[in-house]
Phi, psi and omega in degrees: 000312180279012172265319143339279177341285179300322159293359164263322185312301162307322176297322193291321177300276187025271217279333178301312149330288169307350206255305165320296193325284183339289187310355191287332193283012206262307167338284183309302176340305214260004180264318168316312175309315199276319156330325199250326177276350129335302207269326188282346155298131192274147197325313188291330215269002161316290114019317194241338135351281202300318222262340153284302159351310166290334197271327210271305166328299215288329185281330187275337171292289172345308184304294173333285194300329164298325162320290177333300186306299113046288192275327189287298198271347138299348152313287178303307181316290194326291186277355156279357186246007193261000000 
């Protein structure tokens, strides 16, 4: 029984070891993934990415500046009324 015992123990080191290697790899993996997910992408649709990606900035500025304004003539309201 304790030779049994001790032979899962070892098995048990094993397999952790191997389970450490694998994980060293998750890294290479997930650059390999994106790398792959790049290349699998059509020449335009980067391109149409970018350019959403850029229009949603833009709206978040507007968005923004309009707040400012906003906070500004409440402001202004506050101290013509003091």
């Amino acid at each position: 029984m304790e030779h049994v015992l001790q032979n899962i123990n070892k098995l048990n080191r094993n397999l952790e070891g191997v389970i450490a290697v694998g994980n060293e790899f998750g890294a290479v993996e997930a650059l390999w993934s994106q790398f792959e997910n790049v290349m699998a992408k059509e020449p335009g649709e980067g391109e149409e990415a970018k350019a959403q990606s850029h229009e949603g900035e833009e709206k978040e500025m507007e968005a923004e500046t309009a707040e400012e304004s906003a906070d500004q003539r409440d402001e202004k309201a506050v101290e013509g009324r003091k």
